[in-house]
């Protein structure tokens, strides 16, 4: 008999969203997602509300299923993540310094990881201005995490994301 767990975050959920990729790529994407969630540090800026990530989106070749990896030439596709936060102040680089350093340390020699941070108001502006660059990429991307549907990290998972 399996006992119910209070740890509601499951790595398999993120990995299933990128099930078209090989297992190693799934694990790397899940790890990057967990690092971004666990090491986002909103205390680095003074804002009128609590900082939170509302969405993490995988865009680019891994989302479009056009990724490549050539071990002979050591060429490979970059991971591209877009993170959406609830307030523009949380796009500040200070909030992301530890997450970026951890990603570089853990995955830097195996892959290139590009992380772009947007606020919800940035996306509203893109919609109102019909910015097809942003809107098309979001539509073609894979949402790895959405605050309104996915469980928060447990305190244990927060610590796993930390260096």
mmCIF file of N, CA, C and O in Angstrom, residues 22-105:
data_model
loop_
_atom_site.group_PDB
_atom_site.id
_atom_site.type_symbol
_atom_site.label_atom_id
_atom_site.label_comp_id
_atom_site.label_asym_id
_atom_site.label_seq_id
_atom_site.Cartn_x
_atom_site.Cartn_y
_atom_site.Cartn_z
ATOM 1 N N UNK A 22 14.739 12.862 -25.704
ATOM 2 C CA UNK A 22 15.400 11.728 -25.061
ATOM 3 C C UNK A 22 15.455 11.979 -23.560
ATOM 4 O O UNK A 22 15.379 13.112 -23.094
ATOM 5 N N UNK A 23 15.600 10.923 -22.805
ATOM 6 C CA UNK A 23 15.515 10.984 -21.347
ATOM 7 C C UNK A 23 16.517 11.974 -20.733
ATOM 8 O O UNK A 23 16.185 12.711 -19.815
ATOM 9 N N UNK A 24 17.734 12.016 -21.235
ATOM 10 C CA UNK A 24 18.751 12.931 -20.691
ATOM 11 C C UNK A 24 18.303 14.383 -20.845
ATOM 12 O O UNK A 24 18.450 15.181 -19.934
ATOM 13 N N UNK A 25 17.739 14.724 -21.987
ATOM 14 C CA UNK A 25 17.252 16.089 -22.226
ATOM 15 C C UNK A 25 16.067 16.397 -21.307
ATOM 16 O O UNK A 25 15.956 17.497 -20.780
ATOM 17 N N UNK A 26 15.191 15.420 -21.105
ATOM 18 C CA UNK A 26 14.071 15.613 -20.188
ATOM 19 C C UNK A 26 14.574 15.943 -18.785
ATOM 20 O O UNK A 26 14.076 16.861 -18.128
ATOM 21 N N UNK A 27 15.579 15.190 -18.328
ATOM 22 C CA UNK A 27 16.129 15.424 -16.986
ATOM 23 C C UNK A 27 16.792 16.791 -16.887
ATOM 24 O O UNK A 27 16.659 17.470 -15.871
ATOM 25 N N UNK A 28 17.522 17.194 -17.929
ATOM 26 C CA UNK A 28 18.173 18.509 -17.894
ATOM 27 C C UNK A 28 17.140 19.630 -17.853
ATOM 28 O O UNK A 28 17.288 20.586 -17.081
ATOM 29 N N UNK A 29 16.093 19.513 -18.644
ATOM 30 C CA UNK A 29 15.049 20.540 -18.656
ATOM 31 C C UNK A 29 14.332 20.594 -17.316
ATOM 32 O O UNK A 29 14.058 21.669 -16.784
ATOM 33 N N UNK A 30 14.048 19.432 -16.742
ATOM 34 C CA UNK A 30 13.406 19.415 -15.422
ATOM 35 C C UNK A 30 14.313 20.058 -14.391
ATOM 36 O O UNK A 30 13.865 20.833 -13.553
ATOM 37 N N UNK A 31 15.596 19.763 -14.425
ATOM 38 C CA UNK A 31 16.543 20.326 -13.458
ATOM 39 C C UNK A 31 16.637 21.847 -13.600
ATOM 40 O O UNK A 31 16.627 22.568 -12.612
ATOM 41 N N UNK A 32 16.708 22.332 -14.829
ATOM 42 C CA UNK A 32 16.759 23.781 -15.046
ATOM 43 C C UNK A 32 15.486 24.435 -14.516
ATOM 44 O O UNK A 32 15.542 25.473 -13.853
ATOM 45 N N UNK A 33 14.347 23.824 -14.782
ATOM 46 C CA UNK A 33 13.072 24.356 -14.298
ATOM 47 C C UNK A 33 13.060 24.417 -12.776
ATOM 48 O O UNK A 33 12.651 25.418 -12.178
ATOM 49 N N UNK A 34 13.531 23.365 -12.129
ATOM 50 C CA UNK A 34 13.564 23.330 -10.667
ATOM 51 C C UNK A 34 14.534 24.372 -10.105
ATOM 52 O O UNK A 34 14.254 25.031 -9.106
ATOM 53 N N UNK A 35 15.682 24.553 -10.755
ATOM 54 C CA UNK A 35 16.645 25.572 -10.309
ATOM 55 C C UNK A 35 16.023 26.955 -10.428
ATOM 56 O O UNK A 35 16.123 27.772 -9.497
ATOM 57 N N UNK A 36 15.383 27.246 -11.542
ATOM 58 C CA UNK A 36 14.750 28.549 -11.713
ATOM 59 C C UNK A 36 13.699 28.798 -10.640
ATOM 60 O O UNK A 36 13.645 29.878 -10.045
ATOM 61 N N UNK A 37 12.881 27.790 -10.356
ATOM 62 C CA UNK A 37 11.845 27.942 -9.337
ATOM 63 C C UNK A 37 12.444 28.044 -7.940
ATOM 64 O O UNK A 37 12.001 28.844 -7.127
ATOM 65 N N UNK A 38 13.454 27.234 -7.662
ATOM 66 C CA UNK A 38 14.005 27.182 -6.313
ATOM 67 C C UNK A 38 14.932 28.319 -5.958
ATOM 68 O O UNK A 38 15.064 28.670 -4.784
ATOM 69 N N UNK A 39 15.576 28.923 -6.950
ATOM 70 C CA UNK A 39 16.568 29.956 -6.660
ATOM 71 C C UNK A 39 16.152 31.353 -7.087
ATOM 72 O O UNK A 39 16.949 32.287 -6.995
ATOM 73 N N UNK A 40 14.943 31.520 -7.563
ATOM 74 C CA UNK A 40 14.409 32.856 -7.805
ATOM 75 C C UNK A 40 14.410 33.572 -6.463
ATOM 76 O O UNK A 40 13.896 33.074 -5.468
ATOM 77 N N UNK A 41 15.024 34.745 -6.406
ATOM 78 C CA UNK A 41 15.206 35.452 -5.134
ATOM 79 C C UNK A 41 14.569 36.839 -5.193
ATOM 80 O O UNK A 41 15.252 37.845 -5.418
ATOM 81 N N UNK A 42 13.260 36.922 -4.959
ATOM 82 C CA UNK A 42 12.581 38.219 -5.036
ATOM 83 C C UNK A 42 12.969 39.186 -3.925
ATOM 84 O O UNK A 42 12.686 40.373 -4.023
ATOM 85 N N UNK A 43 13.655 38.710 -2.902
ATOM 86 C CA UNK A 43 14.055 39.598 -1.803
ATOM 87 C C UNK A 43 15.142 40.579 -2.229
ATOM 88 O O UNK A 43 15.468 41.501 -1.492
ATOM 89 N N UNK A 44 15.694 40.402 -3.423
ATOM 90 C CA UNK A 44 16.760 41.279 -3.911
ATOM 91 C C UNK A 44 16.255 42.645 -4.362
ATOM 92 O O UNK A 44 17.048 43.555 -4.577
ATOM 93 N N UNK A 45 14.946 42.803 -4.516
ATOM 94 C CA UNK A 45 14.374 44.090 -4.897
ATOM 95 C C UNK A 45 13.206 44.417 -3.980
ATOM 96 O O UNK A 45 12.601 43.522 -3.387
ATOM 97 N N UNK A 46 12.931 45.701 -3.847
ATOM 98 C CA UNK A 46 11.772 46.127 -3.072
ATOM 99 C C UNK A 46 10.621 46.327 -4.038
ATOM 100 O O UNK A 46 10.711 47.138 -4.957
ATOM 101 N N UNK A 47 9.569 45.564 -3.823
ATOM 102 C CA UNK A 47 8.422 45.618 -4.719
ATOM 103 C C UNK A 47 7.146 45.733 -3.899
ATOM 104 O O UNK A 47 7.122 45.351 -2.726
ATOM 105 N N UNK A 48 6.080 46.223 -4.511
ATOM 106 C CA UNK A 48 4.817 46.409 -3.778
ATOM 107 C C UNK A 48 4.056 45.109 -3.505
ATOM 108 O O UNK A 48 3.043 45.129 -2.817
ATOM 109 N N UNK A 49 4.533 43.997 -4.026
ATOM 110 C CA UNK A 49 3.874 42.716 -3.803
ATOM 111 C C UNK A 49 4.920 41.611 -3.713
ATOM 112 O O UNK A 49 6.068 41.811 -4.082
ATOM 113 N N UNK A 50 4.506 40.456 -3.213
ATOM 114 C CA UNK A 50 5.409 39.320 -3.121
ATOM 115 C C UNK A 50 5.757 38.825 -4.512
ATOM 116 O O UNK A 50 4.895 38.742 -5.385
ATOM 117 N N UNK A 51 7.020 38.497 -4.704
ATOM 118 C CA UNK A 51 7.457 38.021 -6.012
ATOM 119 C C UNK A 51 7.134 36.556 -6.220
ATOM 120 O O UNK A 51 7.283 35.739 -5.318
ATOM 121 N N UNK A 52 6.693 36.243 -7.438
ATOM 122 C CA UNK A 52 6.460 34.848 -7.776
ATOM 123 C C UNK A 52 6.567 34.646 -9.271
ATOM 124 O O UNK A 52 6.324 35.542 -10.069
ATOM 125 N N UNK A 53 6.962 33.455 -9.619
ATOM 126 C CA UNK A 53 7.013 33.046 -11.015
ATOM 127 C C UNK A 53 5.610 32.577 -11.385
ATOM 128 O O UNK A 53 5.018 31.762 -10.681
ATOM 129 N N UNK A 54 5.086 33.114 -12.469
ATOM 130 C CA UNK A 54 3.754 32.681 -12.893
ATOM 131 C C UNK A 54 3.808 31.625 -13.988
ATOM 132 O O UNK A 54 2.874 30.842 -14.136
ATOM 133 N N UNK A 55 4.939 31.600 -14.728
ATOM 134 C CA UNK A 55 5.027 30.648 -15.835
ATOM 135 C C UNK A 55 6.475 30.460 -16.253
ATOM 136 O O UNK A 55 7.259 31.408 -16.224
ATOM 137 N N UNK A 56 6.826 29.236 -16.636
ATOM 138 C CA UNK A 56 8.117 28.935 -17.249
ATOM 139 C C UNK A 56 7.820 28.210 -18.560
ATOM 140 O O UNK A 56 7.101 27.206 -18.573
ATOM 141 N N UNK A 57 8.372 28.747 -19.652
ATOM 142 C CA UNK A 57 8.075 28.229 -20.982
ATOM 143 C C UNK A 57 9.373 27.815 -21.661
ATOM 144 O O UNK A 57 10.341 28.573 -21.669
ATOM 145 N N UNK A 58 9.380 26.629 -22.222
ATOM 146 C CA UNK A 58 10.488 26.179 -23.055
ATOM 147 C C UNK A 58 10.159 26.597 -24.481
ATOM 148 O O UNK A 58 9.091 26.268 -25.006
ATOM 149 N N UNK A 59 11.059 27.349 -25.102
ATOM 150 C CA UNK A 59 10.839 27.774 -26.475
ATOM 151 C C UNK A 59 12.012 27.294 -27.321
ATOM 152 O O UNK A 59 12.944 26.692 -26.809
ATOM 153 N N UNK A 60 11.958 27.589 -28.603
ATOM 154 C CA UNK A 60 13.076 27.240 -29.465
ATOM 155 C C UNK A 60 13.029 25.811 -29.958
ATOM 156 O O UNK A 60 11.988 25.158 -29.965
ATOM 157 N N UNK A 61 14.200 25.294 -30.359
ATOM 158 C CA UNK A 61 14.242 23.991 -31.037
ATOM 159 C C UNK A 61 13.765 22.815 -30.186
ATOM 160 O O UNK A 61 13.204 21.865 -30.732
ATOM 161 N N UNK A 62 13.941 22.855 -28.881
ATOM 162 C CA UNK A 62 13.482 21.734 -28.055
ATOM 163 C C UNK A 62 11.958 21.710 -27.955
ATOM 164 O O UNK A 62 11.363 20.653 -27.800
ATOM 165 N N UNK A 63 11.331 22.857 -28.060
ATOM 166 C CA UNK A 63 9.874 22.904 -28.061
ATOM 167 C C UNK A 63 9.318 22.600 -29.447
ATOM 168 O O UNK A 63 8.261 21.980 -29.584
ATOM 169 N N UNK A 64 10.042 23.012 -30.491
ATOM 170 C CA UNK A 64 9.584 22.791 -31.869
ATOM 171 C C UNK A 64 9.931 21.400 -32.379
ATOM 172 O O UNK A 64 9.610 21.058 -33.512
ATOM 173 N N UNK A 65 10.638 20.649 -31.591
ATOM 174 C CA UNK A 65 11.058 19.301 -31.970
ATOM 175 C C UNK A 65 12.068 19.325 -33.125
ATOM 176 O O UNK A 65 12.131 18.414 -33.927
ATOM 177 N N UNK A 66 12.858 20.395 -33.191
ATOM 178 C CA UNK A 66 13.861 20.502 -34.253
ATOM 179 C C UNK A 66 15.267 20.618 -33.669
ATOM 180 O O UNK A 66 16.150 21.164 -34.298
ATOM 181 N N UNK A 67 15.458 20.069 -32.498
ATOM 182 C CA UNK A 67 16.755 20.160 -31.837
ATOM 183 C C UNK A 67 17.752 19.218 -32.496
ATOM 184 O O UNK A 67 17.382 18.272 -33.175
ATOM 185 N N UNK A 68 19.006 19.526 -32.307
ATOM 186 C CA UNK A 68 20.062 18.685 -32.866
ATOM 187 C C UNK A 68 21.208 18.568 -31.879
ATOM 188 O O UNK A 68 21.392 19.409 -31.007
ATOM 189 N N UNK A 69 21.961 17.511 -32.043
ATOM 190 C CA UNK A 69 23.146 17.289 -31.215
ATOM 191 C C UNK A 69 24.103 16.451 -32.053
ATOM 192 O O UNK A 69 23.765 15.362 -32.479
ATOM 193 N N UNK A 70 25.264 16.998 -32.321
ATOM 194 C CA UNK A 70 26.265 16.316 -33.129
ATOM 195 C C UNK A 70 27.525 16.152 -32.289
ATOM 196 O O UNK A 70 28.253 17.105 -32.053
ATOM 197 N N UNK A 71 27.783 14.945 -31.840
ATOM 198 C CA UNK A 71 28.928 14.713 -30.950
ATOM 199 C C UNK A 71 30.264 14.830 -31.673
ATOM 200 O O UNK A 71 31.286 15.086 -31.047
ATOM 201 N N UNK A 72 30.262 14.660 -32.988
ATOM 202 C CA UNK A 72 31.529 14.802 -33.728
ATOM 203 C C UNK A 72 32.000 16.251 -33.752
ATOM 204 O O UNK A 72 33.157 16.544 -33.540
ATOM 205 N N UNK A 73 31.071 17.165 -34.022
ATOM 206 C CA UNK A 73 31.447 18.580 -34.113
ATOM 207 C C UNK A 73 31.165 19.332 -32.819
ATOM 208 O O UNK A 73 31.448 20.511 -32.716
ATOM 209 N N UNK A 74 30.590 18.651 -31.863
ATOM 210 C CA UNK A 74 30.210 19.227 -30.575
ATOM 211 C C UNK A 74 29.259 20.408 -30.774
ATOM 212 O O UNK A 74 29.302 21.395 -30.058
ATOM 213 N N UNK A 75 28.388 20.310 -31.742
ATOM 214 C CA UNK A 75 27.366 21.323 -31.950
ATOM 215 C C UNK A 75 26.050 20.792 -31.398
ATOM 216 O O UNK A 75 25.734 19.618 -31.545
ATOM 217 N N UNK A 76 25.306 21.669 -30.764
ATOM 218 C CA UNK A 76 24.018 21.266 -30.225
ATOM 219 C C UNK A 76 23.134 22.489 -30.078
ATOM 220 O O UNK A 76 23.603 23.619 -30.055
ATOM 221 N N UNK A 77 21.839 22.243 -29.995
ATOM 222 C CA UNK A 77 20.872 23.314 -29.814
ATOM 223 C C UNK A 77 20.967 23.869 -28.399
ATOM 224 O O UNK A 77 21.282 23.146 -27.453
ATOM 225 N N UNK A 78 20.655 25.148 -28.271
ATOM 226 C CA UNK A 78 20.589 25.782 -26.962
ATOM 227 C C UNK A 78 19.226 25.510 -26.337
ATOM 228 O O UNK A 78 18.229 25.367 -27.040
ATOM 229 N N UNK A 79 19.207 25.470 -25.005
ATOM 230 C CA UNK A 79 17.928 25.483 -24.295
ATOM 231 C C UNK A 79 17.510 26.942 -24.188
ATOM 232 O O UNK A 79 18.323 27.800 -23.849
ATOM 233 N N UNK A 80 16.246 27.217 -24.454
ATOM 234 C CA UNK A 80 15.726 28.574 -24.321
ATOM 235 C C UNK A 80 14.510 28.540 -23.403
ATOM 236 O O UNK A 80 13.526 27.866 -23.704
ATOM 237 N N UNK A 81 14.622 29.255 -22.304
ATOM 238 C CA UNK A 81 13.542 29.337 -21.323
ATOM 239 C C UNK A 81 13.074 30.778 -21.224
ATOM 240 O O UNK A 81 13.892 31.696 -21.155
ATOM 241 N N UNK A 82 11.765 30.953 -21.200
ATOM 242 C CA UNK A 82 11.190 32.251 -20.879
ATOM 243 C C UNK A 82 10.480 32.089 -19.547
ATOM 244 O O UNK A 82 9.681 31.169 -19.361
ATOM 245 N N UNK A 83 10.801 32.982 -18.619
ATOM 246 C CA UNK A 83 10.194 32.969 -17.295
ATOM 247 C C UNK A 83 9.333 34.218 -17.177
ATOM 248 O O UNK A 83 9.783 35.324 -17.499
ATOM 249 N N UNK A 84 8.103 34.041 -16.712
ATOM 250 C CA UNK A 84 7.189 35.166 -16.529
ATOM 251 C C UNK A 84 6.975 35.348 -15.032
ATOM 252 O O UNK A 84 6.668 34.385 -14.319
ATOM 253 N N UNK A 85 7.176 36.587 -14.574
ATOM 254 C CA UNK A 85 6.997 36.917 -13.158
ATOM 255 C C UNK A 85 5.826 37.876 -13.013
ATOM 256 O O UNK A 85 5.378 38.485 -13.981
ATOM 257 N N UNK A 86 5.348 38.024 -11.778
ATOM 258 C CA UNK A 86 4.131 38.789 -11.552
ATOM 259 C C UNK A 86 4.316 40.303 -11.527
ATOM 260 O O UNK A 86 3.347 41.043 -11.595
ATOM 261 N N UNK A 87 5.550 40.802 -11.446
ATOM 262 C CA UNK A 87 5.772 42.251 -11.385
ATOM 263 C C UNK A 87 7.066 42.591 -12.117
ATOM 264 O O UNK A 87 8.048 41.853 -12.000
ATOM 265 N N UNK A 88 7.104 43.712 -12.839
ATOM 266 C CA UNK A 88 8.311 44.074 -13.601
ATOM 267 C C UNK A 88 9.585 44.178 -12.771
ATOM 268 O O UNK A 88 10.682 43.906 -13.282
ATOM 269 N N UNK A 89 9.480 44.531 -11.506
ATOM 270 C CA UNK A 89 10.687 44.644 -10.685
ATOM 271 C C UNK A 89 11.413 43.310 -10.528
ATOM 272 O O UNK A 89 12.630 43.275 -10.338
ATOM 273 N N UNK A 90 10.698 42.216 -10.657
ATOM 274 C CA UNK A 90 11.306 40.897 -10.470
ATOM 275 C C UNK A 90 12.034 40.390 -11.725
ATOM 276 O O UNK A 90 12.568 39.293 -11.719
ATOM 277 N N UNK A 91 12.059 41.206 -12.762
ATOM 278 C CA UNK A 91 12.878 40.872 -13.930
ATOM 279 C C UNK A 91 14.327 41.305 -13.705
ATOM 280 O O UNK A 91 15.193 40.980 -14.517
ATOM 281 N N UNK A 92 14.583 42.000 -12.623
ATOM 282 C CA UNK A 92 15.929 42.481 -12.302
ATOM 283 C C UNK A 92 16.917 41.320 -12.185
ATOM 284 O O UNK A 92 16.612 40.289 -11.576
ATOM 285 N N UNK A 93 18.086 41.501 -12.753
ATOM 286 C CA UNK A 93 19.117 40.452 -12.776
ATOM 287 C C UNK A 93 19.491 39.978 -11.369
ATOM 288 O O UNK A 93 19.843 38.810 -11.177
ATOM 289 N N UNK A 94 19.404 40.841 -10.387
ATOM 290 C CA UNK A 94 19.747 40.455 -9.013
ATOM 291 C C UNK A 94 18.872 39.302 -8.501
ATOM 292 O O UNK A 94 19.330 38.480 -7.716
ATOM 293 N N UNK A 95 17.627 39.251 -8.958
ATOM 294 C CA UNK A 95 16.713 38.184 -8.537
ATOM 295 C C UNK A 95 17.096 36.830 -9.127
ATOM 296 O O UNK A 95 16.665 35.793 -8.626
ATOM 297 N N UNK A 96 17.902 36.832 -10.172
ATOM 298 C CA UNK A 96 18.193 35.619 -10.932
ATOM 299 C C UNK A 96 19.654 35.222 -10.887
ATOM 300 O O UNK A 96 20.035 34.202 -11.460
ATOM 301 N N UNK A 97 20.475 35.979 -10.199
ATOM 302 C CA UNK A 97 21.919 35.736 -10.199
ATOM 303 C C UNK A 97 22.277 34.332 -9.721
ATOM 304 O O UNK A 97 23.049 33.621 -10.352
ATOM 305 N N UNK A 98 21.712 33.911 -8.600
ATOM 306 C CA UNK A 98 22.034 32.578 -8.061
ATOM 307 C C UNK A 98 21.536 31.462 -8.962
ATOM 308 O O UNK A 98 22.207 30.447 -9.149
ATOM 309 N N UNK A 99 20.349 31.637 -9.523
ATOM 310 C CA UNK A 99 19.807 30.612 -10.430
ATOM 311 C C UNK A 99 20.696 30.466 -11.658
ATOM 312 O O UNK A 99 21.042 29.347 -12.056
ATOM 313 N N UNK A 100 21.094 31.573 -12.248
ATOM 314 C CA UNK A 100 21.948 31.518 -13.439
ATOM 315 C C UNK A 100 23.308 30.893 -13.117
ATOM 316 O O UNK A 100 23.833 30.098 -13.891
ATOM 317 N N UNK A 101 23.873 31.258 -11.966
ATOM 318 C CA UNK A 101 25.176 30.700 -11.584
ATOM 319 C C UNK A 101 25.082 29.192 -11.371
ATOM 320 O O UNK A 101 25.977 28.438 -11.775
ATOM 321 N N UNK A 102 24.013 28.735 -10.764
ATOM 322 C CA UNK A 102 23.835 27.302 -10.522
ATOM 323 C C UNK A 102 23.638 26.554 -11.838
ATOM 324 O O UNK A 102 24.215 25.484 -12.036
ATOM 325 N N UNK A 103 22.853 27.106 -12.736
ATOM 326 C CA UNK A 103 22.662 26.473 -14.046
ATOM 327 C C UNK A 103 23.992 26.389 -14.783
ATOM 328 O O UNK A 103 24.345 25.339 -15.326
ATOM 329 N N UNK A 104 24.747 27.481 -14.779
ATOM 330 C CA UNK A 104 26.055 27.473 -15.451
ATOM 331 C C UNK A 104 26.993 26.444 -14.840
ATOM 332 O O UNK A 104 27.690 25.729 -15.547
ATOM 333 N N UNK A 105 26.993 26.351 -13.524
ATOM 334 C CA UNK A 105 27.888 25.413 -12.841
ATOM 335 C C UNK A 105 27.483 23.967 -13.111
ATOM 336 O O UNK A 105 28.325 23.115 -13.369
#
